[in-house]
Amino acid sequence: KRCLPDAAPGSPDWNVRADTVGAAMRLIGDGLVDREGVTGLAYRLGYSHRHLARLLTAEIGAPPLALARAKRADTARILLTHTGLPASEIAFAAGFSSIRQFNDTIREVYAMSPTELRATRRSAETPRGTITLRLPVRTPFNGTALLAFFAGRAVTGVETIDGQSYARTLRLPTGSGTVVLTMPDDDSGVSAGGAAGGAAGYEAGSGTSGGAAGSSAGSTHGRTFVTAVLTLDHISDLAPAVARCRRLIDADADPVGIAAVLGADPALAAAVAEAPGLRLPGAVDGNEILFRALVGQQVSVAAARTALGKLTVSADERIDSPIPGLTHLFPSAGAIAALGPDGIAGPRRRAAAIVAAAADIADGTLTVDAGRRTDDLTAELVARAGIGPWTAGYVAMRVLGDPDVLLTGDLAMRNGAAALMLPSEPRALTAHAERWRPFRSYAGMYLWRSCPPPVRSKSKSSPTKTTSNRKTKGNQ
């Protein structure tokens, strides 16, 4: 009650774990145990449930069921203190299998009954299905750079940017939804210090509802946070929605530790000091990132954005959204597969690769989500026609949050390296980057940022693309 571990960012340890334990923690946070049980979690990871329990107990100190139970308790606390939903409905929405289990767990964890916990509610009630949360982050936090990254790639109908806010539609386990993420002001988000690690990584907000104009973000009592306004078809999707939004903004990163490693290289020191707290843009849907990467191969970011907008219109998966400008979900694998190669603009081979991947995702042959391990996923992707090391690495970096992927095949990244007087040839750059481990993904963000701006021809008849945009694999 005093230290409020749920009001602090999650452990940064999972930011450097691309192994089974890291995958298990991401899946538990996404609510897989609530949906499929411990047996389903073990199946996803390729272990018996007993061996998985031994593995997590040895490394974390608790088995999968206890970790999932802690997540359920915190989700229930949020709903009790922030909504007017009946306690019985909250119990099942949070993932408990019975009212008795819900009551016993709340009393054990919070030393209060659900009724007593609800009495502590201090926020105004919001429309049903809408909830405002604060997502704590460690400082420094460069929300401006995240917004710029999302803005450059925003797909019409799926994403919008308004001032300090990024809004998008969400495809969730039992329904759909929307989120508006409002970044802290520069003076509160990029500052010295940081918060200690915690368990849940979100807390109830001020009770504001609606769009970006009604949200607030910044620092409270020394903590920096991003405000999330979630509108969900099913409140049971709250925990996975929050977990995915946290991965999207890389909320659990340790920026001080990252800066210490990267800043120790004189060639990167100035870039790190100039833009403290850069985050690794994550994903709310693994399949989406794979399709973005495939569409973005060998074209500019702007061209990929246009193509993805056309793909969204063709798939036509509409959503009833309270946010102006959000009209569609990003196309599902099934919808893309149904379009066929003829329904996807661009080179025939690329369209065939996209449809083949979509068909395999739709029938369960291919899984691209936060529960994969980097080595397994990248090997599976590069074995497919039309998917190379750049695409596989980019997917691992964004979907799994792998902090140690260096995309030396990206021309823009190599141009950024040259601008910083670093080797630009892939093999030499890879050798130099050994000193950046285990944060080569973050180093890559600084290299992208350092890439020279476009240089266009003065000739009106034959404008020249920027060197950094030509054959960059899209940087999607």
Coordinates of C-alpha atoms in Angstrom, one line a residue:
K1 CA 0.0 0.0 0.0
R2 CA 2.9 2.3 0.7
C3 CA 5.4 1.6 -2.0
L4 CA 2.8 1.0 -4.8
P5 CA 4.9 -1.4 -6.9
D6 CA 2.2 -1.4 -9.5
A7 CA 2.9 2.3 -10.0
A8 CA 6.4 1.7 -11.2
P9 CA 7.7 0.3 -14.5
G10 CA 8.2 -3.4 -14.9
S11 CA 11.5 -5.1 -14.4
P12 CA 14.1 -4.1 -17.1
D13 CA 15.5 -7.7 -16.9
W14 CA 12.9 -8.8 -19.4
N15 CA 14.3 -6.1 -21.7
V16 CA 17.4 -8.2 -22.2
R17 CA 15.8 -11.7 -22.2
A18 CA 15.1 -13.3 -25.5
D19 CA 15.0 -16.8 -23.9
T20 CA 12.2 -19.0 -22.5
V21 CA 11.8 -17.1 -19.3
G22 CA 11.5 -13.8 -21.1
A23 CA 8.9 -15.3 -23.5
A24 CA 7.0 -16.8 -20.6
M25 CA 6.8 -13.5 -18.8
R26 CA 5.6 -11.7 -21.9
L27 CA 2.9 -14.4 -22.4
I28 CA 1.8 -14.3 -18.8
G29 CA 1.5 -10.5 -19.0
D30 CA -0.6 -10.9 -22.1
G31 CA -3.0 -13.0 -20.3
L32 CA -2.3 -16.4 -21.9
V33 CA -2.6 -18.3 -18.7
D34 CA -6.1 -16.8 -18.1
R35 CA -7.2 -17.9 -21.6
E36 CA -5.5 -21.2 -22.0
G37 CA -4.2 -22.2 -18.5
V38 CA -0.6 -23.2 -17.6
T39 CA -0.9 -26.2 -19.9
G40 CA -1.4 -23.7 -22.8
L41 CA 1.5 -21.7 -21.7
A42 CA 3.8 -24.7 -21.5
Y43 CA 2.6 -25.9 -24.9
R44 CA 3.4 -22.6 -26.5
L45 CA 7.0 -22.7 -25.0
G46 CA 7.6 -26.4 -25.9
Y47 CA 7.9 -27.6 -22.3
S48 CA 5.9 -29.8 -19.9
H49 CA 4.1 -27.6 -17.4
R50 CA 6.1 -29.2 -14.5
H51 CA 9.4 -28.3 -16.1
L52 CA 8.2 -24.8 -16.9
A53 CA 7.1 -24.4 -13.3
R54 CA 10.6 -25.5 -12.1
L55 CA 12.3 -23.2 -14.5
L56 CA 10.3 -20.1 -13.5
T57 CA 10.5 -20.9 -9.8
A58 CA 14.3 -21.2 -10.1
E59 CA 14.7 -17.9 -11.9
I60 CA 11.8 -15.8 -10.8
G61 CA 10.9 -17.3 -7.4
A62 CA 7.3 -18.2 -8.4
P63 CA 5.5 -20.7 -10.8
P64 CA 3.4 -19.5 -13.7
L65 CA 0.1 -19.8 -11.9
A66 CA 1.3 -17.5 -9.0
L67 CA 2.6 -14.9 -11.5
A68 CA -0.7 -15.0 -13.4
R69 CA -2.6 -14.7 -10.1
A70 CA -0.6 -11.5 -9.2
K71 CA -1.5 -10.1 -12.6
R72 CA -5.2 -10.9 -12.1
A73 CA -5.2 -9.3 -8.7
D74 CA -3.8 -6.0 -10.0
T75 CA -6.2 -6.0 -12.9
A76 CA -9.1 -6.5 -10.5
R77 CA -7.8 -3.6 -8.3
I78 CA -7.7 -1.3 -11.3
L79 CA -11.3 -2.2 -12.2
L80 CA -12.6 -2.0 -8.6
T81 CA -11.0 1.5 -8.0
H82 CA -11.7 2.9 -11.5
T83 CA -15.0 1.6 -12.8
G84 CA -18.5 1.1 -11.6
L85 CA -18.7 -2.5 -12.8
P86 CA -20.2 -5.1 -10.4
A87 CA -17.6 -7.0 -8.4
S88 CA -18.9 -10.3 -9.9
E89 CA -18.3 -9.0 -13.4
I90 CA -14.8 -7.7 -12.4
A91 CA -13.9 -11.1 -11.0
F92 CA -14.3 -12.9 -14.3
A93 CA -13.0 -10.0 -16.4
A94 CA -9.8 -10.1 -14.4
G95 CA -9.4 -13.8 -15.1
F96 CA -10.5 -15.4 -11.9
S97 CA -12.4 -18.7 -12.3
S98 CA -14.8 -18.0 -9.4
I99 CA -16.1 -15.3 -7.1
R100 CA -14.6 -17.1 -4.1
Q101 CA -11.1 -17.2 -5.7
F102 CA -11.5 -13.5 -6.5
N103 CA -12.4 -12.6 -2.9
D104 CA -9.7 -14.7 -1.3
T105 CA -7.0 -13.4 -3.6
I106 CA -7.9 -9.7 -3.1
R107 CA -8.0 -10.2 0.7
E108 CA -4.6 -12.0 0.6
V109 CA -2.9 -9.5 -1.7
Y110 CA -4.3 -6.2 -0.5
A111 CA -5.5 -7.1 3.1
M112 CA -8.9 -5.7 2.1
S113 CA -12.1 -7.1 0.8
P114 CA -13.2 -6.1 -2.7
T115 CA -15.8 -3.9 -1.1
E116 CA -13.2 -2.1 1.1
L117 CA -10.9 -1.7 -1.9
R118 CA -13.7 -0.2 -4.0
A119 CA -14.3 2.3 -1.2
T120 CA -10.8 3.8 -1.9
R121 CA -11.9 4.8 -5.4
R122 CA -11.0 8.4 -6.0
S123 CA -11.6 8.8 -9.8
A124 CA -14.7 9.9 -11.6
E125 CA -16.6 7.2 -13.3
T126 CA -16.0 6.8 -17.1
P127 CA -18.3 5.5 -19.8
R128 CA -18.6 1.7 -19.8
G129 CA -15.7 0.1 -21.6
T130 CA -13.4 3.2 -21.2
I131 CA -10.7 3.3 -18.7
T132 CA -7.8 5.8 -18.2
L133 CA -4.5 4.5 -16.8
R134 CA -1.1 5.8 -16.2
L135 CA 1.7 3.7 -17.7
P136 CA 4.8 4.5 -15.6
V137 CA 8.2 4.8 -17.4
R138 CA 11.7 5.3 -16.3
T139 CA 13.4 8.6 -17.1
P140 CA 14.8 9.9 -19.2
F141 CA 11.9 9.1 -21.6
N142 CA 12.0 10.5 -25.1
G143 CA 8.3 10.5 -26.0
T144 CA 8.8 13.1 -28.8
A145 CA 11.0 10.7 -30.7
L146 CA 8.5 7.9 -30.3
L147 CA 5.7 10.1 -31.6
A148 CA 7.9 11.1 -34.6
F149 CA 8.5 7.4 -35.4
F150 CA 4.8 6.5 -35.2
A151 CA 3.8 9.7 -37.1
G152 CA 6.0 8.8 -40.1
R153 CA 4.5 5.4 -40.4
A154 CA 0.9 6.0 -39.4
V155 CA -1.6 4.1 -41.5
T156 CA -4.7 6.1 -42.4
G157 CA -7.7 4.8 -40.5
V158 CA -5.6 2.7 -38.1
E159 CA -3.5 5.4 -36.5
T160 CA -3.6 9.1 -35.8
I161 CA -1.3 11.7 -34.2
D162 CA -2.7 14.8 -32.4
G163 CA -0.1 17.0 -30.6
Q164 CA 1.5 14.9 -27.9
S165 CA -1.0 12.0 -28.4
Y166 CA -0.9 8.8 -30.5
A167 CA -4.1 7.0 -31.1
R168 CA -4.7 3.6 -32.8
T169 CA -7.1 0.7 -33.1
L170 CA -6.4 -2.6 -31.3
R171 CA -7.1 -6.2 -32.2
L172 CA -7.3 -8.0 -28.9
P173 CA -7.9 -11.6 -27.8
T174 CA -11.7 -11.3 -27.3
G175 CA -12.6 -8.2 -29.3
S176 CA -11.3 -4.9 -30.5
G177 CA -10.6 -1.5 -29.0
T178 CA -8.8 1.8 -29.3
V179 CA -6.1 3.5 -27.2
V180 CA -4.9 7.1 -27.0
L181 CA -1.4 7.4 -25.6
T182 CA -0.4 10.8 -24.5
M183 CA 3.3 11.4 -24.0
P184 CA 4.8 13.5 -21.2
D185 CA 6.1 17.0 -21.9
D186 CA 9.7 17.1 -22.8
D187 CA 10.6 18.7 -19.5
S188 CA 9.0 15.9 -17.5
G189 CA 9.8 13.0 -19.8
V190 CA 13.4 13.7 -20.5
S191 CA 15.0 14.2 -17.2
A192 CA 17.6 12.7 -14.9
G193 CA 16.9 9.8 -12.5
G194 CA 14.4 7.0 -12.8
A195 CA 11.9 4.8 -11.0
A196 CA 12.6 1.5 -9.4
G197 CA 11.3 -1.7 -11.0
G198 CA 7.8 -2.9 -10.1
A199 CA 5.4 -5.7 -10.8
A200 CA 2.4 -4.6 -12.7
G201 CA 3.4 -1.4 -14.5
Y202 CA 0.1 0.6 -14.5
E203 CA -2.1 2.5 -12.2
A204 CA -5.5 4.2 -12.2
G205 CA -5.5 7.6 -13.7
S206 CA -7.5 10.7 -13.1
G207 CA -10.7 9.4 -14.5
T208 CA -10.6 11.5 -17.7
S209 CA -12.3 9.9 -20.6
G210 CA -12.5 10.4 -24.3
G211 CA -9.7 11.4 -26.7
A212 CA -6.4 13.1 -26.6
A213 CA -7.8 16.4 -25.5
G214 CA -9.1 14.9 -22.3
S215 CA -5.8 13.1 -21.3
S216 CA -2.9 14.2 -19.3
A217 CA 0.6 12.9 -19.0
G218 CA 3.8 13.9 -17.2
S219 CA 5.2 13.5 -13.7
T220 CA 3.5 12.9 -10.4
H221 CA 5.4 12.5 -7.1
G222 CA 8.7 12.0 -9.0
R223 CA 7.2 9.4 -11.4
T224 CA 6.9 9.9 -15.1
F225 CA 4.1 8.3 -17.0
V226 CA 2.3 8.0 -20.3
T227 CA -1.5 8.3 -20.1
A228 CA -3.5 5.6 -21.8
V229 CA -7.2 6.0 -22.5
L230 CA -8.5 2.6 -23.5
T231 CA -11.9 1.9 -25.0
L232 CA -12.6 -1.9 -25.1
D233 CA -15.3 -4.1 -26.5
H234 CA -14.7 -6.5 -23.7
I235 CA -13.2 -5.4 -20.4
S236 CA -11.5 -8.8 -20.1
D237 CA -9.1 -7.5 -22.7
L238 CA -7.7 -4.9 -20.2
A239 CA -4.6 -6.8 -19.1
P240 CA -3.4 -7.8 -22.6
A241 CA -4.2 -4.3 -23.9
V242 CA -2.1 -2.7 -21.2
A243 CA 0.7 -5.2 -21.7
R244 CA 0.8 -4.5 -25.5
C245 CA 0.7 -0.8 -25.0
R246 CA 3.6 -1.0 -22.6
R247 CA 5.6 -3.0 -25.2
L248 CA 4.6 -0.5 -27.9
I249 CA 6.3 2.4 -25.9
D250 CA 9.1 0.2 -24.5
A251 CA 8.0 1.3 -21.0
D252 CA 10.2 -1.2 -19.1
A253 CA 13.5 -0.2 -20.7
D254 CA 16.4 1.0 -18.5
P255 CA 17.5 4.2 -20.2
V256 CA 20.3 4.9 -17.7
G257 CA 21.8 1.4 -18.2
I258 CA 21.5 1.7 -22.0
A259 CA 23.1 5.1 -22.0
A260 CA 26.0 3.9 -19.8
V261 CA 26.8 1.1 -22.4
L262 CA 26.3 3.1 -25.6
G263 CA 27.8 6.4 -24.2
A264 CA 31.0 4.6 -23.4
D265 CA 31.7 4.5 -27.1
P266 CA 33.2 7.9 -28.1
A267 CA 31.6 7.6 -31.5
L268 CA 28.1 7.4 -30.0
A269 CA 28.6 9.5 -26.9
A270 CA 27.4 12.8 -28.4
A271 CA 24.4 11.2 -30.1
V272 CA 23.3 9.6 -26.8
A273 CA 23.8 12.8 -24.9
E274 CA 21.8 14.8 -27.5
A275 CA 18.8 12.4 -27.4
P276 CA 18.6 10.8 -24.0
G277 CA 15.9 8.2 -23.3
L278 CA 15.3 6.9 -26.9
R279 CA 12.9 4.0 -26.8
L280 CA 12.7 1.0 -29.1
P281 CA 9.2 1.2 -30.8
G282 CA 7.4 -2.0 -30.1
A283 CA 4.2 -3.6 -31.3
V284 CA 0.6 -4.2 -30.3
D285 CA 0.3 -7.0 -32.8
G286 CA 3.1 -9.2 -34.1
N287 CA 1.4 -10.1 -37.4
E288 CA 1.0 -6.4 -38.2
I289 CA 4.7 -5.8 -37.8
L290 CA 5.6 -8.7 -40.1
F291 CA 3.2 -7.3 -42.8
R292 CA 4.6 -3.8 -42.4
A293 CA 8.1 -5.1 -42.8
L294 CA 7.2 -7.1 -45.9
V295 CA 5.4 -4.2 -47.5
G296 CA 8.2 -1.9 -46.7
Q297 CA 11.0 -3.9 -48.2
Q298 CA 13.0 -2.0 -50.8
V299 CA 10.8 1.1 -50.7
S300 CA 10.7 4.4 -48.8
V301 CA 8.8 4.8 -45.5
A302 CA 6.3 7.1 -47.3
A303 CA 5.7 4.6 -50.1
A304 CA 5.2 1.8 -47.6
R305 CA 2.8 3.9 -45.6
T306 CA 0.7 4.6 -48.8
A307 CA 0.7 0.9 -49.7
L308 CA -0.4 -0.1 -46.2
G309 CA -3.2 2.4 -46.4
K310 CA -4.5 0.8 -49.6
L311 CA -4.2 -2.6 -48.1
T312 CA -6.3 -1.5 -45.1
V313 CA -9.0 -0.2 -47.4
S314 CA -9.0 -3.4 -49.4
A315 CA -9.3 -5.6 -46.4
D316 CA -12.1 -3.3 -45.1
E317 CA -12.1 -4.5 -41.4
R318 CA -14.1 -1.6 -40.0
I319 CA -14.4 -0.6 -36.3
D320 CA -16.9 1.5 -34.4
S321 CA -14.4 3.9 -32.8
P322 CA -15.0 6.9 -30.4
I323 CA -11.8 8.5 -31.8
P324 CA -12.1 10.7 -34.9
G325 CA -10.0 9.3 -37.8
L326 CA -9.9 5.7 -36.4
T327 CA -12.1 3.7 -38.7
H328 CA -10.3 0.4 -39.4
L329 CA -8.4 -2.4 -37.7
F330 CA -5.0 -3.2 -39.3
P331 CA -5.8 -6.0 -41.8
S332 CA -5.8 -9.5 -40.2
A333 CA -3.9 -12.4 -41.7
G334 CA -7.1 -14.0 -42.8
A335 CA -8.2 -10.9 -44.7
I336 CA -4.9 -10.5 -46.4
A337 CA -4.8 -14.1 -47.4
A338 CA -8.3 -13.7 -48.9
L339 CA -7.1 -10.8 -51.1
G340 CA -4.6 -13.0 -52.8
P341 CA -1.5 -11.7 -54.7
D342 CA -3.6 -9.8 -57.2
G343 CA -5.2 -7.8 -54.4
I344 CA -1.9 -6.5 -53.1
A345 CA 0.0 -3.7 -54.9
G346 CA 3.7 -4.0 -55.6
P347 CA 6.0 -6.5 -57.1
R348 CA 4.5 -10.0 -57.7
R349 CA 7.1 -11.8 -55.7
R350 CA 6.6 -9.6 -52.7
A351 CA 2.8 -9.9 -52.9
A352 CA 3.2 -13.7 -53.0
A353 CA 5.4 -13.7 -49.9
I354 CA 2.9 -11.6 -48.0
V355 CA -0.1 -13.8 -49.0
A356 CA 1.9 -17.0 -48.1
A357 CA 2.8 -15.6 -44.7
A358 CA -0.8 -14.5 -44.1
A359 CA -2.2 -17.9 -45.1
D360 CA 0.2 -19.7 -42.7
I361 CA -0.6 -17.3 -39.9
A362 CA -4.3 -17.8 -40.5
D363 CA -4.1 -21.6 -40.3
G364 CA -1.7 -21.6 -37.3
T365 CA 1.4 -22.8 -39.2
L366 CA 3.3 -19.6 -38.4
T367 CA 3.1 -17.7 -35.1
V368 CA 4.4 -14.2 -34.7
D369 CA 3.9 -12.8 -31.3
A370 CA 5.7 -11.8 -28.1
G371 CA 5.8 -15.4 -26.9
R372 CA 8.4 -16.4 -29.5
R373 CA 12.2 -16.6 -28.9
T374 CA 14.4 -14.6 -31.2
D375 CA 16.5 -17.4 -32.5
D376 CA 13.5 -19.6 -33.2
L377 CA 11.4 -16.9 -34.9
T378 CA 14.2 -15.5 -37.0
A379 CA 15.2 -18.9 -38.3
E380 CA 11.6 -19.7 -39.1
L381 CA 11.2 -16.5 -41.0
V382 CA 14.4 -16.5 -43.1
A383 CA 13.6 -20.0 -44.2
R384 CA 10.5 -18.6 -46.0
A385 CA 10.6 -17.3 -49.6
G386 CA 10.7 -13.5 -49.7
I387 CA 11.9 -13.0 -46.1
G388 CA 15.5 -12.1 -45.5
P389 CA 17.6 -11.4 -42.5
W390 CA 16.7 -7.7 -42.3
T391 CA 12.9 -8.5 -42.1
A392 CA 13.4 -11.2 -39.6
G393 CA 15.7 -9.0 -37.4
Y394 CA 13.3 -6.1 -37.6
V395 CA 10.4 -8.3 -36.5
A396 CA 12.3 -9.7 -33.6
M397 CA 13.4 -6.2 -32.6
R398 CA 9.8 -4.7 -32.6
V399 CA 7.6 -7.7 -31.7
L400 CA 9.8 -9.4 -29.1
G401 CA 11.5 -6.2 -28.0
D402 CA 14.9 -7.8 -28.5
P403 CA 17.3 -5.1 -27.4
D404 CA 20.3 -6.6 -29.2
V405 CA 19.5 -6.7 -33.0
L406 CA 21.6 -4.7 -35.4
L407 CA 20.2 -4.3 -38.9
T408 CA 23.4 -3.8 -40.8
G409 CA 21.5 -4.6 -44.0
D410 CA 19.6 -1.3 -43.7
L411 CA 21.2 1.4 -45.8
A412 CA 19.8 4.3 -43.8
M413 CA 21.4 2.8 -40.7
R414 CA 24.7 2.4 -42.4
N415 CA 24.5 6.0 -43.6
G416 CA 23.8 7.1 -40.1
A417 CA 26.9 5.2 -39.0
A418 CA 29.0 6.9 -41.6
A419 CA 27.7 10.3 -40.4
L420 CA 29.0 9.4 -36.9
M421 CA 32.4 8.4 -38.4
L422 CA 31.7 4.8 -37.7
P423 CA 32.3 1.9 -40.2
S424 CA 29.5 1.7 -42.7
E425 CA 30.4 -1.6 -44.3
P426 CA 28.2 -4.3 -42.7
R427 CA 31.0 -6.6 -41.5
A428 CA 33.1 -3.8 -40.1
L429 CA 30.0 -2.2 -38.4
T430 CA 29.1 -5.6 -36.9
A431 CA 32.6 -6.0 -35.5
H432 CA 32.5 -2.4 -34.0
A433 CA 29.0 -3.0 -32.5
E434 CA 30.3 -5.8 -30.3
R435 CA 31.0 -3.1 -27.7
W436 CA 27.3 -2.1 -27.8
R437 CA 26.0 -5.4 -26.5
P438 CA 23.4 -6.1 -25.2
F439 CA 21.8 -2.9 -26.5
R440 CA 22.6 -2.9 -30.3
S441 CA 18.9 -2.3 -31.1
Y442 CA 19.0 1.0 -29.2
A443 CA 22.3 1.8 -30.9
G444 CA 20.5 1.3 -34.2
M445 CA 17.9 3.9 -33.2
Y446 CA 20.7 6.4 -32.8
L447 CA 22.2 5.5 -36.1
W448 CA 18.8 5.9 -37.8
R449 CA 18.4 9.3 -36.1
S450 CA 21.9 10.3 -37.4
C451 CA 21.1 9.5 -41.0
P452 CA 21.6 12.6 -43.2
P453 CA 18.4 14.2 -44.4
P454 CA 17.2 13.6 -48.0
V455 CA 19.2 15.2 -50.8
R456 CA 16.9 15.9 -53.8
S457 CA 17.9 16.8 -57.3
K458 CA 17.2 20.4 -58.5
S459 CA 15.9 19.0 -61.8
K460 CA 12.1 19.0 -62.0
S461 CA 12.0 16.2 -64.5
S462 CA 14.0 13.6 -62.5
P463 CA 13.9 14.2 -58.7
T464 CA 16.3 12.0 -56.9
K465 CA 15.3 10.0 -53.9
T466 CA 17.2 10.4 -50.7
T467 CA 20.1 8.0 -50.4
S468 CA 18.8 7.1 -47.0
N469 CA 15.4 6.2 -48.3
R470 CA 16.5 4.1 -51.3
K471 CA 16.5 0.4 -50.6
T472 CA 16.4 0.9 -46.9
K473 CA 14.0 -2.1 -46.6
G474 CA 11.5 0.5 -45.5
N475 CA 12.5 1.0 -41.9
Q476 CA 8.9 0.1 -41.1

